Every structure is written in C-alpha cells, then in structure tokens.
PDB file of C-alpha atoms and ligand atoms in Angstrom:
ATOM      1  CA  MET A 100     -86.455  20.582 -22.663  1.00 52.00           C
ATOM      2  CA  THR A 101     -83.113  21.061 -20.951  1.00 51.00           C
ATOM      3  CA  ASP A 102     -80.958  23.468 -22.969  1.00 51.00           C
ATOM      4  CA  PHE A 103     -77.454  21.942 -23.176  1.00 52.00           C
ATOM      5  CA  THR A 104     -75.824  24.632 -25.177  1.00 49.00           C
ATOM      6  CA  ASP A 105     -72.287  25.485 -24.100  1.00 47.00           C
ATOM      7  CA  ASP A 106     -71.979  22.221 -22.183  1.00 48.00           C
ATOM      8  CA  THR A 107     -73.841  23.582 -19.215  1.00 46.00           C
ATOM      9  CA  VAL A 108     -77.346  22.969 -18.165  1.00 48.00           C
ATOM     10  CA  ALA A 109     -79.162  26.223 -18.513  1.00 47.00           C
ATOM     11  CA  VAL A 110     -82.621  25.097 -17.579  1.00 57.00           C
ATOM     12  CA  HIS A 111     -83.330  21.847 -15.962  1.00 67.00           C
ATOM     13  CA  ASP A 112     -86.762  20.336 -16.215  1.00 80.00           C
ATOM     14  CA  GLU A 113     -87.303  18.343 -12.982  1.00 86.00           C
ATOM     15  CA  THR A 114     -89.524  15.930 -14.922  1.00 93.00           C
ATOM     16  CA  GLU A 115     -86.613  14.707 -17.099  1.00 96.00           C
ATOM     17  CA  LYS A 116     -84.764  11.507 -16.259  1.00 97.00           C
ATOM     18  CA  ILE A 117     -82.661  10.614 -19.247  1.00 97.00           C
ATOM     19  CA  VAL A 118     -81.689  13.129 -21.863  1.00 97.00           C
ATOM     20  CA  ALA A 119     -79.857  12.149 -24.995  1.00 98.00           C
ATOM     21  CA  VAL A 120     -78.389  15.043 -26.962  1.00 98.00           C
ATOM     22  CA  ASN A 121     -77.231  14.775 -30.664  1.00 97.00           C
ATOM     23  CA  ILE A 122     -76.099  11.179 -30.383  1.00 98.00           C
ATOM     24  CA  ASN A 123     -74.130   9.744 -33.283  1.00 98.00           C
ATOM     25  CA  LYS A 124     -72.510   6.285 -33.394  1.00 97.00           C
ATOM     26  CA  ILE A 125     -70.051   5.399 -36.041  1.00 96.00           C
ATOM     27  CA  TYR A 126     -68.548   1.894 -36.234  1.00 94.00           C
ATOM     28  CA  LYS A 127     -65.429   1.141 -38.301  1.00 91.00           C
ATOM     29  CA  VAL A 128     -66.231  -1.976 -40.269  1.00 88.00           C
ATOM     30  CA  ARG A 129     -64.152  -4.075 -42.402  1.00 85.00           C
ATOM     31  CA  GLN A 130     -65.202  -4.278 -46.156  1.00 80.00           C
ATOM     32  CA  LYS A 131     -65.786  -7.627 -47.698  1.00 78.00           C
ATOM     33  CA  ASP A 132     -62.663  -9.354 -48.791  1.00 77.00           C
ATOM     34  CA  SER A 133     -60.534  -6.184 -47.891  1.00 79.00           C
ATOM     35  CA  GLU A 134     -58.436  -5.193 -44.943  1.00 80.00           C
ATOM     36  CA  LYS A 135     -59.819  -1.633 -45.449  1.00 85.00           C
ATOM     37  CA  LEU A 136     -61.940  -0.127 -42.685  1.00 89.00           C
ATOM     38  CA  THR A 137     -64.964   1.919 -43.658  1.00 90.00           C
ATOM     39  CA  GLU A 138     -67.302   3.980 -41.516  1.00 92.00           C
ATOM     40  CA  PHE A 139     -70.754   2.796 -40.819  1.00 92.00           C
ATOM     41  CA  GLN A 140     -73.227   5.273 -39.143  1.00 95.00           C
ATOM     42  CA  ALA A 141     -75.402   3.173 -36.706  1.00 96.00           C
ATOM     43  CA  LEU A 142     -77.048   6.158 -35.084  1.00 97.00           C
ATOM     44  CA  LYS A 143     -77.544   9.679 -36.438  1.00 97.00           C
ATOM     45  CA  ASN A 144     -78.535  12.690 -34.471  1.00 97.00           C
ATOM     46  CA  ILE A 145     -80.603  10.986 -31.785  1.00 98.00           C
ATOM     47  CA  ASN A 146     -82.278  13.492 -29.493  1.00 98.00           C
ATOM     48  CA  LEU A 147     -84.555  11.954 -26.865  1.00 98.00           C
ATOM     49  CA  THR A 148     -85.767  12.861 -23.469  1.00 97.00           C
ATOM     50  CA  VAL A 149     -87.225  10.192 -21.191  1.00 98.00           C
ATOM     51  CA  LYS A 150     -89.415  11.559 -18.370  1.00 97.00           C
ATOM     52  CA  LYS A 151     -89.256  10.294 -14.727  1.00 97.00           C
ATOM     53  CA  GLU A 152     -91.533   7.340 -14.259  1.00 97.00           C
ATOM     54  CA  GLU A 153     -92.148   7.135 -17.947  1.00 98.00           C
ATOM     55  CA  PHE A 154     -92.524   3.788 -19.829  1.00 98.00           C
ATOM     56  CA  LEU A 155     -90.777   4.477 -23.129  1.00 98.00           C
ATOM     57  CA  VAL A 156     -90.695   1.805 -25.815  1.00 98.00           C
ATOM     58  CA  ILE A 157     -88.462   1.787 -28.845  1.00 98.00           C
ATOM     59  CA  VAL A 158     -89.387  -0.070 -32.036  1.00 97.00           C
ATOM     60  CA  GLY A 159     -87.618  -0.279 -35.350  1.00 96.00           C
ATOM     61  CA  PRO A 160     -86.240  -2.570 -37.991  1.00 94.00           C
ATOM     62  CA  SER A 161     -83.429  -4.924 -37.283  1.00 93.00           C
ATOM     63  CA  GLY A 162     -80.096  -3.019 -37.278  1.00 93.00           C
ATOM     64  CA  CYS A 163     -81.587   0.422 -36.657  1.00 95.00           C
ATOM     65  CA  GLY A 164     -79.471   0.776 -33.468  1.00 96.00           C
ATOM     66  CA  LYS A 165     -81.992   0.178 -30.758  1.00 96.00           C
ATOM     67  CA  SER A 166     -79.552  -2.001 -28.766  1.00 94.00           C
ATOM     68  CA  THR A 167     -76.638   0.398 -29.390  1.00 96.00           C
ATOM     69  CA  PHE A 168     -78.646   3.175 -27.942  1.00 97.00           C
ATOM     70  CA  LEU A 169     -79.761   1.158 -24.947  1.00 96.00           C
ATOM     71  CA  ASP A 170     -76.141   0.036 -24.283  1.00 95.00           C
ATOM     72  CA  MET A 171     -75.158   3.728 -24.324  1.00 97.00           C
ATOM     73  CA  VAL A 172     -77.763   4.585 -21.653  1.00 97.00           C
ATOM     74  CA  ALA A 173     -76.456   1.566 -19.652  1.00 95.00           C
ATOM     75  CA  GLY A 174     -73.010   3.011 -20.066  1.00 96.00           C
ATOM     76  CA  LEU A 175     -71.686  -0.150 -21.733  1.00 93.00           C
ATOM     77  CA  ALA A 176     -71.048   1.750 -25.059  1.00 95.00           C
ATOM     78  CA  HIS A 177     -70.174   5.236 -25.883  1.00 96.00           C
ATOM     79  CA  PRO A 178     -71.404   7.590 -28.501  1.00 97.00           C
ATOM     80  CA  THR A 179     -69.024   8.828 -31.191  1.00 97.00           C
ATOM     81  CA  SER A 180     -70.441  12.262 -30.579  1.00 98.00           C
ATOM     82  CA  GLY A 181     -73.126  13.609 -28.298  1.00 98.00           C
ATOM     83  CA  GLU A 182     -73.976  13.049 -24.675  1.00 97.00           C
ATOM     84  CA  ILE A 183     -76.497  11.157 -22.484  1.00 98.00           C
ATOM     85  CA  TYR A 184     -77.385  12.514 -19.197  1.00 97.00           C
ATOM     86  CA  MET A 185     -79.185  11.065 -16.263  1.00 97.00           C
ATOM     87  CA  ASP A 186     -80.505  13.529 -13.719  1.00 95.00           C
ATOM     88  CA  GLU A 187     -78.171  16.113 -15.443  1.00 94.00           C
ATOM     89  CA  LYS A 188     -75.167  13.857 -14.825  1.00 95.00           C
ATOM     90  CA  LEU A 189     -73.254  12.733 -17.902  1.00 97.00           C
ATOM     91  CA  ILE A 190     -73.356   8.997 -18.287  1.00 97.00           C
ATOM     92  CA  THR A 191     -69.769   7.675 -18.589  1.00 96.00           C
ATOM     93  CA  GLY A 192     -70.045   4.008 -17.545  1.00 95.00           C
ATOM     94  CA  PRO A 193     -72.343   1.347 -16.056  1.00 93.00           C
ATOM     95  CA  ALA A 194     -73.750   1.846 -12.455  1.00 91.00           C
ATOM     96  CA  LEU A 195     -76.421   0.238 -10.230  1.00 87.00           C
ATOM     97  CA  ASP A 196     -78.738   3.158 -10.887  1.00 92.00           C
ATOM     98  CA  ARG A 197     -79.566   1.524 -14.119  1.00 94.00           C
ATOM     99  CA  GLY A 198     -80.836  -2.067 -14.220  1.00 89.00           C
ATOM    100  CA  ILE A 199     -80.639  -4.098 -17.338  1.00 87.00           C
ATOM    101  CA  VAL A 200     -82.885  -6.990 -18.547  1.00 87.00           C
ATOM    102  CA  LEU A 201     -81.866  -8.794 -21.754  1.00 80.00           C
ATOM    103  CA  GLN A 202     -83.547 -11.304 -23.995  1.00 77.00           C
ATOM    104  CA  GLY A 203     -81.359 -14.262 -22.947  1.00 71.00           C
ATOM    105  CA  TYR A 204     -82.084 -13.906 -19.161  1.00 68.00           C
ATOM    106  CA  ALA A 205     -78.340 -13.756 -18.435  1.00 81.00           C
ATOM    107  CA  LEU A 206     -78.854 -15.613 -15.129  1.00 91.00           C
ATOM    108  CA  PHE A 207     -76.012 -17.232 -13.313  1.00 93.00           C
ATOM    109  CA  PRO A 208     -76.591 -20.954 -13.615  1.00 93.00           C
ATOM    110  CA  TRP A 209     -74.642 -21.909 -10.554  1.00 96.00           C
ATOM    111  CA  ARG A 210     -76.705 -19.661  -8.313  1.00 95.00           C
ATOM    112  CA  SER A 211     -80.174 -20.469  -6.865  1.00 96.00           C
ATOM    113  CA  ILE A 212     -83.036 -18.128  -7.731  1.00 96.00           C
ATOM    114  CA  ARG A 213     -82.616 -16.353  -4.466  1.00 96.00           C
ATOM    115  CA  LYS A 214     -78.854 -16.009  -4.958  1.00 96.00           C
ATOM    116  CA  ASN A 215     -79.475 -14.655  -8.516  1.00 95.00           C
ATOM    117  CA  VAL A 216     -81.860 -12.013  -7.171  1.00 95.00           C
ATOM    118  CA  GLU A 217     -79.456 -11.078  -4.409  1.00 95.00           C
ATOM    119  CA  PHE A 218     -76.524 -10.525  -6.788  1.00 92.00           C
ATOM    120  CA  GLY A 219     -76.743  -6.701  -7.011  1.00 89.00           C
ATOM    121  CA  LEU A 220     -77.427  -6.531  -3.273  1.00 92.00           C
ATOM    122  CA  GLU A 221     -74.166  -8.333  -2.624  1.00 93.00           C
ATOM    123  CA  ILE A 222     -72.241  -5.898  -4.869  1.00 89.00           C
ATOM    124  CA  LYS A 223     -73.943  -3.081  -2.818  1.00 89.00           C
ATOM    125  CA  LYS A 224     -72.764  -4.841   0.286  1.00 93.00           C
ATOM    126  CA  ILE A 225     -76.174  -4.994   1.886  1.00 93.00           C
ATOM    127  CA  PRO A 226     -76.081  -7.185   5.155  1.00 95.00           C
ATOM    128  CA  ARG A 227     -77.326 -10.773   4.667  1.00 95.00           C
ATOM    129  CA  LYS A 228     -80.552 -10.484   6.634  1.00 96.00           C
ATOM    130  CA  GLU A 229     -81.673  -7.390   4.735  1.00 95.00           C
ATOM    131  CA  ARG A 230     -80.558  -9.098   1.481  1.00 95.00           C
ATOM    132  CA  THR A 231     -82.952 -11.989   2.248  1.00 95.00           C
ATOM    133  CA  GLU A 232     -85.837  -9.730   3.070  1.00 95.00           C
ATOM    134  CA  ILE A 233     -85.355  -7.691  -0.179  1.00 93.00           C
ATOM    135  CA  SER A 234     -84.907 -10.681  -2.471  1.00 95.00           C
ATOM    136  CA  GLN A 235     -87.914 -12.291  -0.893  1.00 95.00           C
ATOM    137  CA  ARG A 236     -89.975  -9.269  -1.572  1.00 91.00           C
ATOM    138  CA  PHE A 237     -89.048  -9.164  -5.267  1.00 90.00           C
ATOM    139  CA  ILE A 238     -89.364 -12.951  -5.710  1.00 93.00           C
ATOM    140  CA  ASP A 239     -92.882 -12.591  -4.338  1.00 90.00           C
ATOM    141  CA  LEU A 240     -93.570  -9.554  -6.574  1.00 86.00           C
ATOM    142  CA  VAL A 241     -92.788 -11.544  -9.781  1.00 86.00           C
ATOM    143  CA  ASN A 242     -94.961 -14.516  -8.447  1.00 88.00           C
ATOM    144  CA  LEU A 243     -92.088 -16.942  -7.847  1.00 92.00           C
ATOM    145  CA  HIS A 244     -92.711 -17.647  -4.228  1.00 94.00           C
ATOM    146  CA  GLY A 245     -91.734 -21.271  -3.516  1.00 95.00           C
ATOM    147  CA  PHE A 246     -89.009 -21.346  -6.232  1.00 96.00           C
ATOM    148  CA  GLU A 247     -86.301 -19.513  -4.134  1.00 95.00           C
ATOM    149  CA  ASP A 248     -83.992 -22.557  -3.856  1.00 96.00           C
ATOM    150  CA  ARG A 249     -84.273 -23.780  -7.506  1.00 96.00           C
ATOM    151  CA  TYR A 250     -81.689 -23.286 -10.104  1.00 96.00           C
ATOM    152  CA  PRO A 251     -82.212 -21.448 -13.509  1.00 94.00           C
ATOM    153  CA  HIS A 252     -82.201 -24.747 -15.441  1.00 94.00           C
ATOM    154  CA  GLU A 253     -85.128 -25.933 -13.481  1.00 94.00           C
ATOM    155  CA  LEU A 254     -87.249 -23.072 -14.581  1.00 93.00           C
ATOM    156  CA  SER A 255     -89.357 -22.319 -17.702  1.00 90.00           C
ATOM    157  CA  GLY A 256     -88.360 -19.409 -20.013  1.00 87.00           C
ATOM    158  CA  GLY A 257     -91.070 -17.222 -18.486  1.00 86.00           C
ATOM    159  CA  MET A 258     -89.995 -17.939 -14.975  1.00 91.00           C
ATOM    160  CA  LYS A 259     -86.346 -17.196 -15.864  1.00 91.00           C
ATOM    161  CA  GLN A 260     -87.456 -13.945 -17.323  1.00 88.00           C
ATOM    162  CA  ARG A 261     -89.215 -13.133 -14.108  1.00 89.00           C
ATOM    163  CA  VAL A 262     -86.069 -13.885 -12.182  1.00 93.00           C
ATOM    164  CA  ALA A 263     -84.151 -11.525 -14.430  1.00 91.00           C
ATOM    165  CA  ILE A 264     -86.675  -8.814 -13.730  1.00 88.00           C
ATOM    166  CA  ALA A 265     -86.627  -9.465  -9.949  1.00 89.00           C
ATOM    167  CA  ARG A 266     -82.801  -9.312  -9.975  1.00 91.00           C
ATOM    168  CA  ALA A 267     -82.791  -6.078 -11.852  1.00 88.00           C
ATOM    169  CA  LEU A 268     -85.397  -4.523  -9.479  1.00 86.00           C
ATOM    170  CA  ALA A 269     -83.928  -5.826  -6.271  1.00 88.00           C
ATOM    171  CA  TYR A 270     -81.017  -3.345  -6.061  1.00 85.00           C
ATOM    172  CA  ASP A 271     -83.491  -0.553  -6.654  1.00 86.00           C
ATOM    173  CA  PRO A 272     -82.249   1.033  -9.890  1.00 92.00           C
ATOM    174  CA  GLU A 273     -83.933   4.222 -10.856  1.00 94.00           C
ATOM    175  CA  VAL A 274     -84.071   3.176 -14.491  1.00 96.00           C
ATOM    176  CA  LEU A 275     -84.863  -0.157 -16.023  1.00 94.00           C
ATOM    177  CA  LEU A 276     -83.336  -0.954 -19.438  1.00 95.00           C
ATOM    178  CA  MET A 277     -85.077  -3.855 -21.171  1.00 94.00           C
ATOM    179  CA  ASP A 278     -83.793  -5.213 -24.470  1.00 93.00           C
ATOM    180  CA  GLU A 279     -86.384  -7.472 -25.979  1.00 92.00           C
ATOM    181  CA  PRO A 280     -86.845  -9.162 -22.731  1.00 87.00           C
ATOM    182  CA  PHE A 281     -89.831 -11.281 -23.686  1.00 87.00           C
ATOM    183  CA  ALA A 282     -88.780 -12.272 -27.227  1.00 86.00           C
ATOM    184  CA  ALA A 283     -87.829 -15.845 -26.202  1.00 80.00           C
ATOM    185  CA  VAL A 284     -91.050 -16.895 -24.567  1.00 81.00           C
ATOM    186  CA  ASP A 285     -94.355 -18.243 -26.011  1.00 83.00           C
ATOM    187  CA  ALA A 286     -97.159 -15.783 -26.846  1.00 87.00           C
ATOM    188  CA  GLN A 287     -99.309 -16.566 -23.797  1.00 86.00           C
ATOM    189  CA  THR A 288     -96.400 -16.255 -21.378  1.00 82.00           C
ATOM    190  CA  ARG A 289     -95.441 -13.146 -23.049  1.00 87.00           C
ATOM    191  CA  GLU A 290     -98.808 -11.454 -22.430  1.00 90.00           C
ATOM    192  CA  SER A 291     -98.769 -12.492 -18.840  1.00 85.00           C
ATOM    193  CA  LEU A 292     -95.228 -11.048 -18.399  1.00 86.00           C
ATOM    194  CA  GLN A 293     -96.327  -7.777 -20.045  1.00 92.00           C
ATOM    195  CA  GLU A 294     -99.202  -7.590 -17.632  1.00 90.00           C
ATOM    196  CA  GLU A 295     -96.882  -8.379 -14.724  1.00 85.00           C
ATOM    197  CA  LEU A 296     -94.342  -5.822 -15.795  1.00 89.00           C
ATOM    198  CA  LEU A 297     -97.066  -3.034 -15.856  1.00 93.00           C
ATOM    199  CA  ARG A 298     -98.188  -4.091 -12.367  1.00 88.00           C
ATOM    200  CA  ILE A 299     -94.607  -3.953 -11.104  1.00 87.00           C
ATOM    201  CA  TRP A 300     -93.970  -0.565 -12.864  1.00 92.00           C
ATOM    202  CA  GLU A 301     -97.031   0.964 -11.307  1.00 92.00           C
ATOM    203  CA  LYS A 302     -95.900  -0.271  -7.898  1.00 88.00           C
ATOM    204  CA  THR A 303     -92.272   0.706  -8.151  1.00 86.00           C
ATOM    205  CA  LYS A 304     -92.545   3.804 -10.403  1.00 88.00           C
ATOM    206  CA  LYS A 305     -89.319   3.168 -12.336  1.00 93.00           C
ATOM    207  CA  THR A 306     -88.381   4.890 -15.495  1.00 97.00           C
ATOM    208  CA  ILE A 307     -88.327   2.208 -18.133  1.00 97.00           C
ATOM    209  CA  ILE A 308     -86.728   2.066 -21.655  1.00 98.00           C
ATOM    210  CA  PHE A 309     -87.973  -1.110 -23.352  1.00 97.00           C
ATOM    211  CA  ILE A 310     -87.014  -2.397 -26.822  1.00 97.00           C
ATOM    212  CA  THR A 311     -89.324  -4.761 -28.810  1.00 96.00           C
ATOM    213  CA  HIS A 312     -89.964  -5.963 -32.254  1.00 94.00           C
ATOM    214  CA  SER A 313     -93.688  -6.491 -31.458  1.00 95.00           C
ATOM    215  CA  ILE A 314     -95.911  -3.482 -32.263  1.00 97.00           C
ATOM    216  CA  ASP A 315     -98.731  -4.933 -29.905  1.00 96.00           C
ATOM    217  CA  GLU A 316     -96.331  -5.168 -27.042  1.00 97.00           C
ATOM    218  CA  ALA A 317     -95.142  -1.566 -27.598  1.00 98.00           C
ATOM    219  CA  ILE A 318     -98.607  -0.111 -27.554  1.00 98.00           C
ATOM    220  CA  PHE A 319     -99.864  -2.222 -24.692  1.00 98.00           C
ATOM    221  CA  LEU A 320     -96.975  -1.161 -22.507  1.00 98.00           C
ATOM    222  CA  ALA A 321     -95.929   2.357 -23.482  1.00 98.00           C
ATOM    223  CA  ASP A 322     -96.634   5.911 -22.507  1.00 98.00           C
ATOM    224  CA  ARG A 323     -94.724   6.822 -25.596  1.00 98.00           C
ATOM    225  CA  VAL A 324     -93.395   4.784 -28.587  1.00 98.00           C
ATOM    226  CA  VAL A 325     -90.253   5.885 -30.408  1.00 98.00           C
ATOM    227  CA  VAL A 326     -90.289   4.574 -34.052  1.00 98.00           C
ATOM    228  CA  MET A 327     -86.818   4.232 -35.522  1.00 97.00           C
ATOM    229  CA  SER A 328     -85.714   3.767 -39.090  1.00 95.00           C
ATOM    230  CA  ALA A 329     -82.460   2.179 -40.215  1.00 94.00           C
ATOM    231  CA  ASP A 330     -79.398   3.045 -42.195  1.00 90.00           C
ATOM    232  CA  PRO A 331     -78.610   5.359 -40.533  1.00 92.00           C
ATOM    233  CA  GLY A 332     -80.520   4.746 -37.319  1.00 96.00           C
ATOM    234  CA  GLU A 333     -82.706   7.776 -36.750  1.00 97.00           C
ATOM    235  CA  ILE A 334     -85.861   8.588 -34.804  1.00 97.00           C
ATOM    236  CA  LYS A 335     -88.681   8.707 -37.298  1.00 96.00           C
ATOM    237  CA  GLU A 336     -91.524   9.566 -35.040  1.00 97.00           C
ATOM    238  CA  THR A 337     -92.571   9.588 -31.384  1.00 97.00           C
ATOM    239  CA  ILE A 338     -96.096   8.597 -30.634  1.00 97.00           C
ATOM    240  CA  ASN A 339     -97.926   9.330 -27.360  1.00 97.00           C
ATOM    241  CA  ILE A 340    -100.009   6.273 -26.362  1.00 98.00           C
ATOM    242  CA  GLU A 341    -102.921   7.836 -24.489  1.00 96.00           C
ATOM    243  CA  LEU A 342    -104.743   4.596 -23.850  1.00 97.00           C
ATOM    244  CA  PRO A 343    -106.216   4.501 -20.353  1.00 96.00           C
ATOM    245  CA  ARG A 344    -104.616   2.302 -17.739  1.00 95.00           C
ATOM    246  CA  PRO A 345    -105.036  -0.494 -16.643  1.00 92.00           C
ATOM    247  CA  ARG A 346    -104.955  -1.801 -20.159  1.00 93.00           C
ATOM    248  CA  ASP A 347    -106.546  -5.255 -19.706  1.00 89.00           C
ATOM    249  CA  GLY A 348    -108.657  -5.962 -22.747  1.00 90.00           C
ATOM    250  CA  ILE A 349    -107.393  -2.896 -24.560  1.00 94.00           C
ATOM    251  CA  ARG A 350    -105.982  -4.812 -27.490  1.00 94.00           C
ATOM    252  CA  ALA A 351    -109.481  -5.159 -28.913  1.00 95.00           C
ATOM    253  CA  SER A 352    -110.249  -1.394 -28.873  1.00 96.00           C
ATOM    254  CA  ALA A 353    -110.571   0.778 -31.957  1.00 96.00           C
ATOM    255  CA  GLU A 354    -107.947   3.077 -30.686  1.00 97.00           C
ATOM    256  CA  PHE A 355    -105.417   0.284 -30.213  1.00 97.00           C
ATOM    257  CA  GLY A 356    -106.086  -0.854 -33.731  1.00 97.00           C
ATOM    258  CA  ARG A 357    -105.537   2.714 -35.078  1.00 97.00           C
ATOM    259  CA  LEU A 358    -102.203   2.967 -33.263  1.00 98.00           C
ATOM    260  CA  ARG A 359    -101.274  -0.416 -34.532  1.00 97.00           C
ATOM    261  CA  GLN A 360    -101.929   0.548 -37.997  1.00 96.00           C
ATOM    262  CA  LYS A 361    -100.081   3.878 -37.625  1.00 96.00           C
ATOM    263  CA  ILE A 362     -96.923   2.338 -36.293  1.00 97.00           C
ATOM    264  CA  TRP A 363     -96.982  -0.426 -38.900  1.00 96.00           C
ATOM    265  CA  GLN A 364     -97.208   2.152 -41.649  1.00 95.00           C
ATOM    266  CA  LEU A 365     -94.397   4.156 -40.205  1.00 95.00           C
ATOM    267  CA  LEU A 366     -92.274   1.013 -40.125  1.00 94.00           C
ATOM    268  CA  GLN A 367     -93.150   0.351 -43.721  1.00 90.00           C
ATOM    269  CA  ASN A 368     -91.664   3.759 -44.651  1.00 74.00           C
ATOM    270  CA  GLY A 369     -95.243   4.934 -45.348  1.00 44.00           C
ATOM    271  CA  HIS A 370     -95.506   2.478 -48.250  1.00 40.00           C
ATOM    272  CA  ALA A 371     -97.965   0.187 -46.637  1.00 41.00           C
ATOM    273  CA  ASP A 372    -101.066  -0.613 -48.580  1.00 40.00           C
ATOM    274  CA  THR A 373    -103.477   1.368 -46.434  1.00 39.00           C
ATOM    275  CA  GLU A 374    -106.603  -0.197 -47.884  1.00 39.00           C
ATOM    276  CA  GLU A 375    -105.322  -3.645 -47.188  1.00 39.00           C
ATOM    277  CA  LEU A 376    -104.480  -2.605 -43.582  1.00 39.00           C
ATOM    278  CA  ARG A 377    -107.862  -1.072 -43.114  1.00 40.00           C
ATOM    279  CA  GLN A 378    -109.631  -4.220 -44.231  1.00 39.00           C
ATOM    280  CA  SER A 379    -107.376  -6.543 -42.236  1.00 37.00           C
ATOM    281  CA  ASP A 380    -108.403  -7.776 -38.850  1.00 37.00           C
ATOM    282  CA  ASN A 381    -105.234  -9.713 -38.809  1.00 44.00           C
ATOM    283  CA  LEU A 382    -102.697  -7.181 -37.829  1.00 48.00           C
ATOM    284  CA  ASN A 383    -102.409  -8.688 -34.363  1.00 51.00           C
ATOM    285  CA  ASP A 384     -98.953  -8.691 -32.995  1.00 56.00           C
ATOM    286  CA  ARG A 385     -97.162  -7.990 -36.260  1.00 57.00           C
ATOM    287  CA  ALA A 386     -93.443  -8.206 -35.623  1.00 62.00           C
ATOM    288  CA  VAL A 387     -91.193  -5.565 -36.978  1.00 60.00           C
TER     289      VAL A 387
HETATM  290  N1  ATP B 260     -69.449  -3.573 -32.478  1.00 75.84           N
HETATM  291  C1  ATP B 260     -69.927  -3.313 -33.634  1.00 75.84           C
HETATM  292  N2  ATP B 260     -69.129  -3.178 -34.814  1.00 75.84           N
HETATM  293  C2  ATP B 260     -69.622  -2.875 -35.985  1.00 75.84           C
HETATM  294  N3  ATP B 260     -70.985  -2.733 -36.210  1.00 75.84           N
HETATM  295  C3  ATP B 260     -71.812  -2.870 -35.270  1.00 75.84           C
HETATM  296  C4  ATP B 260     -71.318  -3.173 -33.922  1.00 75.84           C
HETATM  297  N4  ATP B 260     -72.390  -3.303 -33.052  1.00 75.84           N
HETATM  298  C5  ATP B 260     -73.518  -3.021 -33.907  1.00 75.84           C
HETATM  299  N5  ATP B 260     -73.212  -2.793 -35.127  1.00 75.84           N
HETATM  300  C6  ATP B 260     -74.001  -2.428 -36.219  1.00 75.84           C
HETATM  301  O1  ATP B 260     -74.774  -1.297 -35.847  1.00 75.84           O
HETATM  302  C7  ATP B 260     -76.130  -1.384 -36.352  1.00 75.84           C
HETATM  303  C8  ATP B 260     -76.977  -1.286 -35.190  1.00 75.84           C
HETATM  304  O2  ATP B 260     -76.951  -2.502 -34.299  1.00 75.84           O
HETATM  305  P1  ATP B 260     -77.993  -2.759 -33.123  1.00 75.84           P
HETATM  306  O3  ATP B 260     -77.626  -4.085 -32.512  1.00 75.84           O
HETATM  307  O4  ATP B 260     -77.967  -1.609 -32.191  1.00 75.84           O
HETATM  308  O5  ATP B 260     -79.345  -2.817 -33.858  1.00 75.84           O
HETATM  309  P2  ATP B 260     -80.739  -3.188 -33.336  1.00 75.84           P
HETATM  310  O6  ATP B 260     -81.744  -2.191 -33.872  1.00 75.84           O
HETATM  311  O7  ATP B 260     -80.777  -3.495 -31.889  1.00 75.84           O
HETATM  312  O8  ATP B 260     -80.972  -4.536 -34.169  1.00 75.84           O
HETATM  313  P3  ATP B 260     -81.874  -5.863 -33.728  1.00 75.84           P
HETATM  314  O9  ATP B 260     -83.342  -5.418 -33.723  1.00 75.84           O
HETATM  315  O10 ATP B 260     -81.543  -6.786 -34.799  1.00 75.84           O
HETATM  316  O11 ATP B 260     -81.463  -6.330 -32.360  1.00 75.84           O
HETATM  317  C9  ATP B 260     -76.146  -2.702 -37.071  1.00 75.84           C
HETATM  318  O12 ATP B 260     -76.039  -2.546 -38.465  1.00 75.84           O
HETATM  319  C10 ATP B 260     -74.924  -3.505 -36.509  1.00 75.84           C
HETATM  320  O13 ATP B 260     -74.453  -4.529 -37.517  1.00 75.84           O
END
C-alpha cells in the first residue's frame, strides 16, 4: 500500500484508485433537552484502499457511517481528520471523475430520460450531436431503448434506477459511488438490476464503491466486502469474494452460503447462534 507518512507519497502502487488514510469523522450533536453540544464519533480510523476496476461493497448496521464515508469519497463531506486520495490526489470536493447513484434516483422530474442522461454531458459542455450519441449508448446499455422521450414519473422504480445509472455513467466518471441504489425496488427487479450492473461494470471497467444492507447483494456483486460495525463506525473485517464470474446461479452454491453465514455472524458481533445458522436454509437475502 501507498506510504503516506510525512504527507508525501513515498511509494505509489499503480493498482490503487482510492486510498483513505486514518479517517475520523466527529459530529457535534445537541444533547436531548439541552443546548449543549457533544461530540459524536461517526467514523474511527478508517483505512481503506480500493483498487482500480475493483467492485467494493460496504455493509454494516444502520448508523455505522457508510453514507458518511461515501459522501467523503464524493467530496460532499470532509473528514475531521485523515485524507482520501484518488490517483494520489487529495479529494477536496465533488467532481465529474466520481459519479453518484443514490437510493432515491434523484432524477430531474422536468427533464425527459434523454435529458436526464445528458445532464453531466451538458455540464462538461459536450456538443449536442455528441451528447445525443453518448446518451443513446448509455440508454441502450441499461435497456431503456424506446423510453428516451418519457419523463421520470412515467417509469417504474427499476427503470428510474436504470436512468440514474445511465446518467452517472454517461459523463464517464472513473469511479461510481452507489449508496443503496436498489433498496427501493422489488426483489425481482433488484436481482435483474444487480445482473445488469455487473454486465455494465464488466464492459466499462469502472471502480465501484457500493453500499447495501443486503448480504446477498454484497456477495453477489463484490470483489471484496467491507464489514463495518457501529458506534463508533469502524471496519470490522474485509472479506475477499473469490466466487467465479459470471455469477448467474451462484446464490445456490455452498461457497455463497458459507460467505453469507460468515458476514451474518460478523454483523451479529460474533454472537449469532452458529448451530441455528448452520441448520437454516433460510438465510437468503438477510438484511443488515
Ligand atoms: N450531519 C450530521 N450531524 C450529526 N450526526 C450525523 C450527521 N450525519 C450523520 N450523522 C450520524 O453519523 C452516523 C453515521 O451516519 P450515516 O448516515 O453515515 O450511517 P449509515 O451507515 O449510512 O446508516 P444507514 O445504513 O442507516 O443509511 C449516524 O449515527 C448519524 O446519526
């Protein structure tokens, strides 16, 4: 790993894309029935390296700081101490080299699908003809051909999520930051979006950081799963997912089940009833 001692990059590993070094985040919060502010440590000593083209998934209990961390990588929030680097450059604010996809789609309701997808391209001042070509490519990639002139309210939740992905990909960010992007859609749509995302990732070779509450989703997608614990938010363990790709049908495999059990136990603070878990076939898609 890159050595960041003395604020200089001593050795840079070419395979590293995002490097978070000793991240702490402290919020000042108001005490109940009091004007007094106290400190709340949302993140503690987060050290994490995400490799180029890696699909990294973060799971953890509610409030462990997943979104706070992602917001920092996006440049929308800042650590109280520590630094996050992208390609050795300190992240100080948002930029088009990082695309964000959120749970609530965040589409512009007054813009057509095509216009939504072209939004980042307009900011980048890409000429109209090229914009249309690029947006069409990404609309096709997320299987929304024929829906270009519709408006967000005319689409299903799954379709809106596809538009959000197409919009984030269209301006060609190097990194895609996804905060529970599939949480609002039904189970079947969710699985097809997962498959679609993997197909797109394999084609576009983006670096992805993806947050989810679903253990199954994490294992199905990830090269690596980061398991966090709360209060304060810390990295508990990082697990390499060495399942072969493509992963169609992989959920039924013994290895998938073993990983599911391992992550579940980590999230239970190691207090899970192992015997019960061993006997259970019903761990499918347990939510954190
Ligand atoms: N602006 C803020 N001011 C004070 N506390 C905050 C602020 N933003 C987040 N927090 C607190 O920091 C902690 C981490 O929040 P964060 O949203 O990052 O968690 P999370 O892991 O993404 O949770 P969830 O899974 O529920 O989305 C929580 O306890 C939250 O209440």
